[in-house]
Amino acid sequence: MSAAFPAGPSEYAGRIMSTEVLEQPAALRRLLADGAPGIREVAGAVAARKPRFVLLAARGTSDHAALYAKYLLEIRRGLPCGLASMSTITAYGTRPDFTGVLFVGVSQWGGSPDLVAATWAAREAGAITLAVTNNPDSALAAVAEYHIDVLAGAERALPATKSYTASLLALYLFTESLGGADGAGAASAVPDLADEILARGAEVRTLAARYRFAARMVVISRGYGYPTAREAALKLMETAYVPALAYSGADLLHGPLAMIDNSSPVIAVVPEGKGGEALRPVLDRLRGRGADLCVVGPAAETARAAAGFVLPVEGVGEELQPILEILPLHRLAYEISIARGYDPDAPRTMAKTPESS
């Protein structure tokens, strides 16, 4: 593991977040080695019940992991998926017929009351229920029929990092196992690539210096990369207090493009694959508007941008790339926060409680 990031404005600022960001490769290796067999077992039991539809429920960072799972399940397994509106159950008291539905609750700590209540209500209404958490002793794990432990280890920093990437990998392994495949082999290169990315801290600090005084930022992507864009925007907002908007590249063209000009930093997460191909016309439009464009993705695209971070993804399928895409953006949020004189370990208004995960 690389050494901790440079100290912030005080000796202790950001130490917890920086340590946990750097623990991600080890957490991914642990999940592949120790968690994959249990995930295959859960997936086999779920597959035997032949779910006809999937509903995913989550909050905050875990909501972006759930969105990633939506892309996975629809593309890799052909299962229609939706993101659950928990308030229809918890606030409005509705009880839809969930017969044959796989209801997946994703949560770091597994203690969010509305998520626990919605999962229990779905189970009582006939759903197959699965909890994906970093806490096997949580309330969410207790009310669901099945549980997957992402094995990220205790996470003390308020911004979730290692539990996010571990959740992505766990959801990938589950999705592959639903189809009878062993995803651990395809993902075996990911931890080493994660180490390589996190060792390039000087590149990220250069980007942070460029965007230190940004009044706002826009983060875009397509396909599997879209959850990464949303997660990156959240991290910029909660650690560096930068107003950051996340868009699908397709949605950006339907109105929001009008706010982009030569003073508007745009981070584009460009997957190597169909999502990146779909995003290229949007990148051309952004360049035409003079946007300050930063690309996280292939070398060919970063070379055509004002700034960028080349992502090493050779031999890694597009469906696995989000685990790597978010790593330099985790570090960018940290570095901008430190550069602005903040402590990313203690974002204002946030508290580390089960209710917030």
mmCIF file of C-alpha atoms in Angstrom:
data_model
loop_
_atom_site.group_PDB
_atom_site.id
_atom_site.type_symbol
_atom_site.label_atom_id
_atom_site.label_comp_id
_atom_site.label_asym_id
_atom_site.label_seq_id
_atom_site.Cartn_x
_atom_site.Cartn_y
_atom_site.Cartn_z
ATOM 1 C CA MET A 1 0.000 0.000 0.000
ATOM 2 C CA SER A 2 1.232 3.511 -0.780
ATOM 3 C CA ALA A 3 2.116 5.912 2.005
ATOM 4 C CA ALA A 4 -0.611 8.192 3.308
ATOM 5 C CA PHE A 5 -1.307 11.354 1.334
ATOM 6 C CA PRO A 6 0.570 14.528 2.283
ATOM 7 C CA ALA A 7 -0.727 16.224 5.412
ATOM 8 C CA GLY A 8 -3.397 18.859 5.126
ATOM 9 C CA PRO A 9 -3.620 22.269 6.817
ATOM 10 C CA SER A 10 -3.152 20.551 10.148
ATOM 11 C CA GLU A 11 -1.180 17.452 11.005
ATOM 12 C CA TYR A 12 -4.345 15.383 11.148
ATOM 13 C CA ALA A 13 -6.596 16.838 8.432
ATOM 14 C CA GLY A 14 -7.691 14.170 5.982
ATOM 15 C CA ARG A 15 -5.582 11.399 7.501
ATOM 16 C CA ILE A 16 -8.496 9.010 7.925
ATOM 17 C CA MET A 17 -9.911 9.520 4.439
ATOM 18 C CA SER A 18 -6.476 9.275 2.812
ATOM 19 C CA THR A 19 -5.735 6.031 4.646
ATOM 20 C CA GLU A 20 -9.042 4.493 3.631
ATOM 21 C CA VAL A 21 -8.700 5.566 0.000
ATOM 22 C CA LEU A 22 -5.362 3.740 -0.084
ATOM 23 C CA GLU A 23 -6.880 0.642 1.553
ATOM 24 C CA GLN A 24 -9.115 0.019 -1.454
ATOM 25 C CA PRO A 25 -6.835 -2.380 -3.370
ATOM 26 C CA ALA A 26 -6.473 -4.550 -0.255
ATOM 27 C CA ALA A 27 -10.242 -4.512 0.302
ATOM 28 C CA LEU A 28 -10.816 -5.590 -3.307
ATOM 29 C CA ARG A 29 -8.310 -8.455 -2.954
ATOM 30 C CA ARG A 30 -9.982 -9.573 0.271
ATOM 31 C CA LEU A 31 -13.401 -9.636 -1.362
ATOM 32 C CA LEU A 32 -12.117 -11.669 -4.318
ATOM 33 C CA ALA A 33 -10.351 -14.154 -2.050
ATOM 34 C CA ASP A 34 -12.730 -14.447 0.885
ATOM 35 C CA GLY A 35 -16.071 -13.109 -0.283
ATOM 36 C CA ALA A 36 -16.528 -14.547 -3.764
ATOM 37 C CA PRO A 37 -17.523 -18.088 -2.667
ATOM 38 C CA GLY A 38 -20.297 -16.774 -0.411
ATOM 39 C CA ILE A 39 -21.537 -14.415 -3.127
ATOM 40 C CA ARG A 40 -21.757 -17.336 -5.571
ATOM 41 C CA GLU A 41 -23.804 -19.256 -3.009
ATOM 42 C CA VAL A 42 -26.245 -16.369 -2.509
ATOM 43 C CA ALA A 43 -26.542 -15.804 -6.250
ATOM 44 C CA GLY A 44 -27.294 -19.483 -6.826
ATOM 45 C CA ALA A 45 -30.093 -19.432 -4.252
ATOM 46 C CA VAL A 46 -31.592 -16.276 -5.771
ATOM 47 C CA ALA A 47 -31.290 -17.585 -9.335
ATOM 48 C CA ALA A 48 -33.144 -20.756 -8.370
ATOM 49 C CA ARG A 49 -36.166 -18.589 -7.472
ATOM 50 C CA LYS A 50 -36.190 -17.006 -10.957
ATOM 51 C CA PRO A 51 -36.846 -13.323 -10.166
ATOM 52 C CA ARG A 52 -38.756 -11.532 -12.935
ATOM 53 C CA PHE A 53 -37.776 -7.965 -11.993
ATOM 54 C CA VAL A 54 -35.273 -6.209 -9.723
ATOM 55 C CA LEU A 55 -35.800 -3.187 -7.470
ATOM 56 C CA LEU A 56 -32.755 -1.537 -5.918
ATOM 57 C CA ALA A 57 -32.963 0.671 -2.831
ATOM 58 C CA ALA A 58 -30.220 2.828 -1.301
ATOM 59 C CA ARG A 59 -29.250 6.306 -0.102
ATOM 60 C CA GLY A 60 -26.251 8.558 -0.738
ATOM 61 C CA THR A 61 -23.085 6.869 -1.977
ATOM 62 C CA SER A 62 -24.797 3.485 -1.880
ATOM 63 C CA ASP A 63 -27.417 4.838 -4.277
ATOM 64 C CA HIS A 64 -24.676 5.162 -6.894
ATOM 65 C CA ALA A 65 -23.612 1.565 -6.272
ATOM 66 C CA ALA A 66 -27.249 0.556 -6.765
ATOM 67 C CA LEU A 67 -27.374 2.491 -10.044
ATOM 68 C CA TYR A 68 -24.272 0.597 -11.182
ATOM 69 C CA ALA A 69 -26.047 -2.653 -10.328
ATOM 70 C CA LYS A 70 -28.999 -1.542 -12.458
ATOM 71 C CA TYR A 71 -26.725 -1.262 -15.499
ATOM 72 C CA LEU A 72 -25.120 -4.612 -14.694
ATOM 73 C CA LEU A 73 -28.339 -6.550 -14.220
ATOM 74 C CA GLU A 74 -30.037 -5.110 -17.277
ATOM 75 C CA ILE A 75 -27.041 -5.484 -19.604
ATOM 76 C CA ARG A 76 -25.418 -8.665 -18.294
ATOM 77 C CA ARG A 77 -28.502 -10.589 -17.183
ATOM 78 C CA GLY A 78 -31.352 -9.046 -19.175
ATOM 79 C CA LEU A 79 -33.344 -8.393 -15.999
ATOM 80 C CA PRO A 80 -35.469 -5.230 -15.985
ATOM 81 C CA CYS A 81 -34.528 -3.070 -13.014
ATOM 82 C CA GLY A 82 -35.800 -0.015 -11.224
ATOM 83 C CA LEU A 83 -34.623 2.212 -8.391
ATOM 84 C CA ALA A 84 -37.123 1.964 -5.558
ATOM 85 C CA SER A 85 -38.963 5.010 -4.239
ATOM 86 C CA MET A 86 -38.865 4.049 -0.579
ATOM 87 C CA SER A 87 -41.177 6.864 0.485
ATOM 88 C CA THR A 88 -44.069 5.185 -1.331
ATOM 89 C CA ILE A 89 -43.791 2.478 1.323
ATOM 90 C CA THR A 90 -42.504 4.372 4.362
ATOM 91 C CA ALA A 91 -44.346 7.704 3.990
ATOM 92 C CA TYR A 92 -47.409 6.769 1.943
ATOM 93 C CA GLY A 93 -47.938 3.295 3.362
ATOM 94 C CA THR A 94 -48.446 1.538 0.032
ATOM 95 C CA ARG A 95 -47.904 -2.214 -0.209
ATOM 96 C CA PRO A 96 -47.335 -3.163 -3.876
ATOM 97 C CA ASP A 97 -47.391 -6.799 -4.970
ATOM 98 C CA PHE A 98 -43.721 -7.786 -4.925
ATOM 99 C CA THR A 99 -44.250 -11.421 -5.872
ATOM 100 C CA GLY A 100 -41.290 -12.589 -7.908
ATOM 101 C CA VAL A 101 -39.385 -9.319 -7.451
ATOM 102 C CA LEU A 102 -35.790 -9.277 -6.239
ATOM 103 C CA PHE A 103 -35.515 -6.340 -3.819
ATOM 104 C CA VAL A 104 -31.880 -5.364 -3.180
ATOM 105 C CA GLY A 105 -30.988 -2.952 -0.382
ATOM 106 C CA VAL A 106 -27.486 -1.486 -0.620
ATOM 107 C CA SER A 107 -26.036 0.304 2.404
ATOM 108 C CA GLN A 108 -22.654 0.877 3.977
ATOM 109 C CA TRP A 109 -23.794 0.445 7.585
ATOM 110 C CA GLY A 110 -27.212 -1.080 6.965
ATOM 111 C CA GLY A 111 -29.000 1.082 9.505
ATOM 112 C CA SER A 112 -31.067 3.578 7.488
ATOM 113 C CA PRO A 113 -34.576 3.284 8.974
ATOM 114 C CA ASP A 114 -36.442 3.836 5.707
ATOM 115 C CA LEU A 115 -34.294 1.285 3.903
ATOM 116 C CA VAL A 116 -34.792 -1.285 6.638
ATOM 117 C CA ALA A 117 -38.540 -0.636 6.714
ATOM 118 C CA ALA A 118 -38.873 -0.776 2.929
ATOM 119 C CA THR A 119 -36.935 -4.035 2.737
ATOM 120 C CA TRP A 120 -39.059 -5.637 5.433
ATOM 121 C CA ALA A 121 -42.280 -4.444 3.778
ATOM 122 C CA ALA A 122 -41.088 -5.795 0.418
ATOM 123 C CA ARG A 123 -40.326 -9.166 1.984
ATOM 124 C CA GLU A 124 -43.765 -9.332 3.571
ATOM 125 C CA ALA A 125 -45.266 -8.441 0.184
ATOM 126 C CA GLY A 126 -43.599 -11.402 -1.517
ATOM 127 C CA ALA A 127 -40.202 -10.095 -2.618
ATOM 128 C CA ILE A 128 -36.941 -11.991 -2.593
ATOM 129 C CA THR A 129 -34.835 -9.697 -0.410
ATOM 130 C CA LEU A 130 -31.074 -9.210 -0.490
ATOM 131 C CA ALA A 131 -28.973 -6.847 1.633
ATOM 132 C CA VAL A 132 -25.526 -5.742 0.420
ATOM 133 C CA THR A 133 -23.692 -4.078 3.301
ATOM 134 C CA ASN A 134 -20.358 -3.604 5.030
ATOM 135 C CA ASN A 135 -21.960 -4.680 8.302
ATOM 136 C CA PRO A 136 -23.303 -8.253 8.662
ATOM 137 C CA ASP A 137 -24.723 -7.398 12.097
ATOM 138 C CA SER A 138 -26.850 -4.530 10.753
ATOM 139 C CA ALA A 139 -30.627 -4.186 10.909
ATOM 140 C CA LEU A 140 -30.801 -4.371 7.117
ATOM 141 C CA ALA A 141 -28.935 -7.671 7.036
ATOM 142 C CA ALA A 142 -31.298 -9.005 9.707
ATOM 143 C CA VAL A 143 -34.535 -8.228 7.835
ATOM 144 C CA ALA A 144 -33.377 -9.482 4.426
ATOM 145 C CA GLU A 145 -33.459 -13.155 3.466
ATOM 146 C CA TYR A 146 -29.992 -13.023 1.953
ATOM 147 C CA HIS A 147 -26.939 -10.933 2.775
ATOM 148 C CA ILE A 148 -23.666 -10.125 1.035
ATOM 149 C CA ASP A 149 -20.866 -8.697 3.182
ATOM 150 C CA VAL A 150 -18.604 -6.474 1.050
ATOM 151 C CA LEU A 151 -15.732 -7.019 3.525
ATOM 152 C CA ALA A 152 -14.335 -3.499 3.214
ATOM 153 C CA GLY A 153 -13.380 -3.354 6.892
ATOM 154 C CA ALA A 154 -14.294 -0.636 9.365
ATOM 155 C CA GLU A 155 -14.688 2.726 7.649
ATOM 156 C CA ARG A 156 -14.170 5.720 9.933
ATOM 157 C CA ALA A 157 -14.000 8.635 7.495
ATOM 158 C CA LEU A 158 -17.301 10.359 6.837
ATOM 159 C CA PRO A 159 -16.926 10.202 3.029
ATOM 160 C CA ALA A 160 -17.384 6.541 2.067
ATOM 161 C CA THR A 161 -14.634 5.318 -0.270
ATOM 162 C CA LYS A 162 -13.513 1.737 0.235
ATOM 163 C CA SER A 163 -17.029 0.524 1.044
ATOM 164 C CA TYR A 164 -18.182 2.039 -2.273
ATOM 165 C CA THR A 165 -15.679 0.248 -4.501
ATOM 166 C CA ALA A 166 -16.115 -2.974 -2.515
ATOM 167 C CA SER A 167 -19.882 -2.709 -3.050
ATOM 168 C CA LEU A 168 -19.328 -2.292 -6.791
ATOM 169 C CA LEU A 169 -17.176 -5.407 -6.932
ATOM 170 C CA ALA A 170 -19.623 -7.402 -4.791
ATOM 171 C CA LEU A 171 -22.521 -6.423 -7.055
ATOM 172 C CA TYR A 172 -20.483 -7.367 -10.124
ATOM 173 C CA LEU A 173 -19.644 -10.788 -8.669
ATOM 174 C CA PHE A 174 -23.285 -11.334 -7.732
ATOM 175 C CA THR A 175 -24.508 -10.398 -11.195
ATOM 176 C CA GLU A 176 -22.028 -12.709 -12.917
ATOM 177 C CA SER A 177 -22.882 -15.557 -10.560
ATOM 178 C CA LEU A 178 -26.597 -15.111 -11.280
ATOM 179 C CA GLY A 179 -25.764 -16.189 -14.826
ATOM 180 C CA GLY A 180 -23.619 -19.086 -13.677
ATOM 181 C CA ALA A 181 -20.285 -17.351 -14.395
ATOM 182 C CA ASP A 182 -17.357 -16.827 -12.051
ATOM 183 C CA GLY A 183 -16.604 -13.107 -12.193
ATOM 184 C CA ALA A 184 -13.598 -13.370 -9.866
ATOM 185 C CA GLY A 185 -11.318 -14.350 -12.724
ATOM 186 C CA ALA A 186 -12.319 -11.415 -14.901
ATOM 187 C CA ALA A 187 -11.824 -9.064 -11.939
ATOM 188 C CA SER A 188 -8.474 -10.492 -10.834
ATOM 189 C CA ALA A 189 -6.436 -7.654 -12.389
ATOM 190 C CA VAL A 190 -8.476 -4.889 -10.762
ATOM 191 C CA PRO A 191 -6.677 -4.673 -7.372
ATOM 192 C CA ASP A 192 -3.237 -4.310 -8.966
ATOM 193 C CA LEU A 193 -4.532 -1.641 -11.357
ATOM 194 C CA ALA A 194 -6.081 0.134 -8.369
ATOM 195 C CA ASP A 195 -2.667 0.194 -6.695
ATOM 196 C CA GLU A 196 -1.158 1.648 -9.865
ATOM 197 C CA ILE A 197 -3.779 4.403 -10.079
ATOM 198 C CA LEU A 198 -3.507 5.401 -6.431
ATOM 199 C CA ALA A 199 0.280 5.671 -6.709
ATOM 200 C CA ARG A 200 -0.108 8.559 -9.195
ATOM 201 C CA GLY A 201 -0.861 11.158 -6.575
ATOM 202 C CA ALA A 202 1.235 13.912 -8.141
ATOM 203 C CA GLU A 203 -0.983 13.894 -11.238
ATOM 204 C CA VAL A 204 -4.092 14.309 -9.133
ATOM 205 C CA ARG A 205 -2.560 17.141 -7.106
ATOM 206 C CA THR A 206 -1.864 18.963 -10.361
ATOM 207 C CA LEU A 207 -5.546 18.647 -11.271
ATOM 208 C CA ALA A 208 -6.537 19.820 -7.793
ATOM 209 C CA ALA A 209 -4.400 22.945 -8.181
ATOM 210 C CA ARG A 210 -6.171 23.634 -11.486
ATOM 211 C CA TYR A 211 -9.638 23.372 -9.945
ATOM 212 C CA ARG A 212 -8.949 24.664 -6.440
ATOM 213 C CA PHE A 213 -10.902 27.877 -7.007
ATOM 214 C CA ALA A 214 -13.683 26.471 -9.179
ATOM 215 C CA ALA A 215 -17.037 28.030 -8.332
ATOM 216 C CA ARG A 216 -18.855 24.994 -9.693
ATOM 217 C CA MET A 217 -18.112 21.802 -11.598
ATOM 218 C CA VAL A 218 -19.985 19.466 -13.908
ATOM 219 C CA VAL A 219 -19.281 15.733 -14.085
ATOM 220 C CA ILE A 220 -20.576 13.666 -17.008
ATOM 221 C CA SER A 221 -20.453 10.156 -18.395
ATOM 222 C CA ARG A 222 -22.565 7.539 -20.189
ATOM 223 C CA GLY A 223 -23.493 3.932 -19.503
ATOM 224 C CA TYR A 224 -21.535 2.156 -16.805
ATOM 225 C CA GLY A 225 -19.624 5.385 -16.140
ATOM 226 C CA TYR A 226 -22.685 7.413 -15.187
ATOM 227 C CA PRO A 227 -22.798 6.147 -11.569
ATOM 228 C CA THR A 228 -19.125 7.183 -11.320
ATOM 229 C CA ALA A 229 -20.022 10.705 -12.427
ATOM 230 C CA ARG A 230 -22.698 10.926 -9.755
ATOM 231 C CA GLU A 231 -20.430 9.563 -7.047
ATOM 232 C CA ALA A 232 -17.609 11.940 -8.008
ATOM 233 C CA ALA A 233 -19.966 14.925 -7.856
ATOM 234 C CA LEU A 234 -21.158 13.854 -4.402
ATOM 235 C CA LYS A 235 -17.590 13.551 -3.112
ATOM 236 C CA LEU A 236 -16.685 17.015 -4.442
ATOM 237 C CA MET A 237 -19.738 18.490 -2.720
ATOM 238 C CA GLU A 238 -19.393 16.758 0.636
ATOM 239 C CA THR A 239 -15.618 17.153 1.105
ATOM 240 C CA ALA A 240 -14.598 20.316 -0.824
ATOM 241 C CA TYR A 241 -18.026 22.055 -0.819
ATOM 242 C CA VAL A 242 -17.844 22.551 -4.584
ATOM 243 C CA PRO A 243 -21.311 22.765 -6.177
ATOM 244 C CA ALA A 244 -21.048 19.823 -8.581
ATOM 245 C CA LEU A 245 -23.714 18.666 -11.008
ATOM 246 C CA ALA A 246 -23.688 15.172 -12.487
ATOM 247 C CA TYR A 247 -25.305 14.396 -15.831
ATOM 248 C CA SER A 248 -25.562 11.641 -18.328
ATOM 249 C CA GLY A 249 -23.947 13.039 -21.458
ATOM 250 C CA ALA A 250 -27.255 12.551 -23.258
ATOM 251 C CA ASP A 251 -29.131 14.582 -20.661
ATOM 252 C CA LEU A 252 -26.503 17.343 -20.763
ATOM 253 C CA LEU A 253 -27.484 18.056 -24.366
ATOM 254 C CA HIS A 254 -31.140 18.510 -23.408
ATOM 255 C CA GLY A 255 -30.785 21.966 -21.877
ATOM 256 C CA PRO A 256 -27.962 22.023 -19.296
ATOM 257 C CA LEU A 257 -25.334 22.451 -22.022
ATOM 258 C CA ALA A 258 -26.402 26.109 -22.128
ATOM 259 C CA MET A 259 -24.626 26.797 -18.810
ATOM 260 C CA ILE A 260 -21.258 25.538 -20.099
ATOM 261 C CA ASP A 261 -18.708 28.122 -21.219
ATOM 262 C CA ASN A 262 -14.948 28.651 -21.077
ATOM 263 C CA SER A 263 -15.051 29.202 -17.318
ATOM 264 C CA SER A 264 -16.931 25.963 -16.620
ATOM 265 C CA PRO A 265 -14.783 22.984 -15.574
ATOM 266 C CA VAL A 266 -16.249 19.724 -16.850
ATOM 267 C CA ILE A 267 -14.945 16.319 -15.756
ATOM 268 C CA ALA A 268 -15.827 13.625 -18.284
ATOM 269 C CA VAL A 269 -15.576 9.993 -17.196
ATOM 270 C CA VAL A 270 -14.998 8.210 -20.505
ATOM 271 C CA PRO A 271 -15.301 4.404 -20.358
ATOM 272 C CA GLU A 272 -13.344 2.268 -22.798
ATOM 273 C CA GLY A 273 -16.296 0.697 -24.604
ATOM 274 C CA LYS A 274 -19.796 1.509 -25.754
ATOM 275 C CA GLY A 275 -20.385 4.145 -23.084
ATOM 276 C CA GLY A 276 -17.304 6.048 -24.201
ATOM 277 C CA GLU A 277 -18.352 5.786 -27.844
ATOM 278 C CA ALA A 278 -21.747 7.252 -26.975
ATOM 279 C CA LEU A 279 -20.076 10.097 -25.064
ATOM 280 C CA ARG A 280 -17.701 11.258 -27.819
ATOM 281 C CA PRO A 281 -20.210 13.493 -29.658
ATOM 282 C CA VAL A 282 -20.898 15.214 -26.323
ATOM 283 C CA LEU A 283 -17.180 15.816 -25.822
ATOM 284 C CA ASP A 284 -17.036 17.400 -29.275
ATOM 285 C CA ARG A 285 -19.880 19.749 -28.311
ATOM 286 C CA LEU A 286 -18.113 20.687 -25.071
ATOM 287 C CA ARG A 287 -14.871 21.434 -26.870
ATOM 288 C CA GLY A 288 -16.836 23.559 -29.314
ATOM 289 C CA ARG A 289 -18.127 25.637 -26.406
ATOM 290 C CA GLY A 290 -14.624 26.143 -25.038
ATOM 291 C CA ALA A 291 -15.266 24.176 -21.862
ATOM 292 C CA ASP A 292 -12.359 23.497 -19.518
ATOM 293 C CA LEU A 293 -12.569 19.761 -20.155
ATOM 294 C CA CYS A 294 -10.851 17.180 -17.939
ATOM 295 C CA VAL A 295 -11.086 13.560 -19.117
ATOM 296 C CA VAL A 296 -10.681 10.488 -16.941
ATOM 297 C CA GLY A 297 -10.332 7.668 -19.437
ATOM 298 C CA PRO A 298 -8.347 6.494 -22.470
ATOM 299 C CA ALA A 299 -5.165 8.242 -23.561
ATOM 300 C CA ALA A 300 -6.678 9.178 -26.925
ATOM 301 C CA GLU A 301 -9.408 11.204 -25.203
ATOM 302 C CA THR A 302 -7.249 12.771 -22.494
ATOM 303 C CA ALA A 303 -4.884 13.998 -25.221
ATOM 304 C CA ARG A 304 -7.730 16.019 -26.759
ATOM 305 C CA ALA A 305 -8.766 17.579 -23.433
ATOM 306 C CA ALA A 306 -7.412 20.538 -21.474
ATOM 307 C CA ALA A 307 -6.484 18.172 -18.644
ATOM 308 C CA GLY A 308 -6.912 14.539 -17.797
ATOM 309 C CA PHE A 309 -5.982 11.319 -16.075
ATOM 310 C CA VAL A 310 -5.218 8.316 -18.284
ATOM 311 C CA LEU A 311 -6.972 5.285 -16.852
ATOM 312 C CA PRO A 312 -5.202 1.919 -17.307
ATOM 313 C CA VAL A 313 -8.001 -0.463 -18.274
ATOM 314 C CA GLU A 314 -6.400 -2.729 -20.880
ATOM 315 C CA GLY A 315 -7.998 -6.143 -20.560
ATOM 316 C CA VAL A 316 -10.641 -4.877 -18.122
ATOM 317 C CA GLY A 317 -14.234 -5.058 -19.349
ATOM 318 C CA GLU A 318 -16.305 -1.892 -19.437
ATOM 319 C CA GLU A 319 -18.559 -3.346 -16.750
ATOM 320 C CA LEU A 320 -15.611 -3.440 -14.298
ATOM 321 C CA GLN A 321 -14.090 -0.066 -15.139
ATOM 322 C CA PRO A 322 -16.241 1.956 -12.655
ATOM 323 C CA ILE A 323 -14.235 0.376 -9.810
ATOM 324 C CA LEU A 324 -11.117 2.026 -11.259
ATOM 325 C CA GLU A 325 -12.699 5.226 -12.602
ATOM 326 C CA ILE A 326 -13.684 6.525 -9.197
ATOM 327 C CA LEU A 327 -10.223 6.146 -7.612
ATOM 328 C CA PRO A 328 -8.547 9.270 -9.036
ATOM 329 C CA LEU A 329 -11.781 11.168 -8.396
ATOM 330 C CA HIS A 330 -11.838 10.094 -4.739
ATOM 331 C CA ARG A 331 -8.333 11.466 -4.497
ATOM 332 C CA LEU A 332 -9.227 14.618 -6.427
ATOM 333 C CA ALA A 333 -12.027 15.416 -3.965
ATOM 334 C CA TYR A 334 -9.576 14.916 -1.101
ATOM 335 C CA GLU A 335 -6.880 17.078 -2.695
ATOM 336 C CA ILE A 336 -9.250 19.949 -3.526
ATOM 337 C CA SER A 337 -10.623 19.835 0.021
ATOM 338 C CA ILE A 338 -7.119 20.056 1.499
ATOM 339 C CA ALA A 339 -6.105 22.790 -0.964
ATOM 340 C CA ARG A 340 -9.117 24.855 0.133
ATOM 341 C CA GLY A 341 -8.138 24.478 3.778
ATOM 342 C CA TYR A 342 -10.850 21.999 4.793
ATOM 343 C CA ASP A 343 -10.700 18.685 6.612
ATOM 344 C CA PRO A 344 -12.302 15.949 4.450
ATOM 345 C CA ASP A 345 -12.446 13.659 7.475
ATOM 346 C CA ALA A 346 -15.068 15.914 9.043
ATOM 347 C CA PRO A 347 -17.366 17.492 6.456
ATOM 348 C CA ARG A 348 -19.655 20.051 8.024
ATOM 349 C CA THR A 349 -23.242 18.963 8.789
ATOM 350 C CA MET A 350 -22.331 15.267 8.461
ATOM 351 C CA ALA A 351 -22.128 12.633 11.169
ATOM 352 C CA LYS A 352 -21.093 8.980 10.932
ATOM 353 C CA THR A 353 -24.296 7.234 11.897
ATOM 354 C CA PRO A 354 -26.193 4.231 10.529
ATOM 355 C CA GLU A 355 -28.992 6.591 9.541
ATOM 356 C CA SER A 356 -26.680 8.456 7.138
ATOM 357 C CA SER A 357 -25.479 5.466 5.160
#
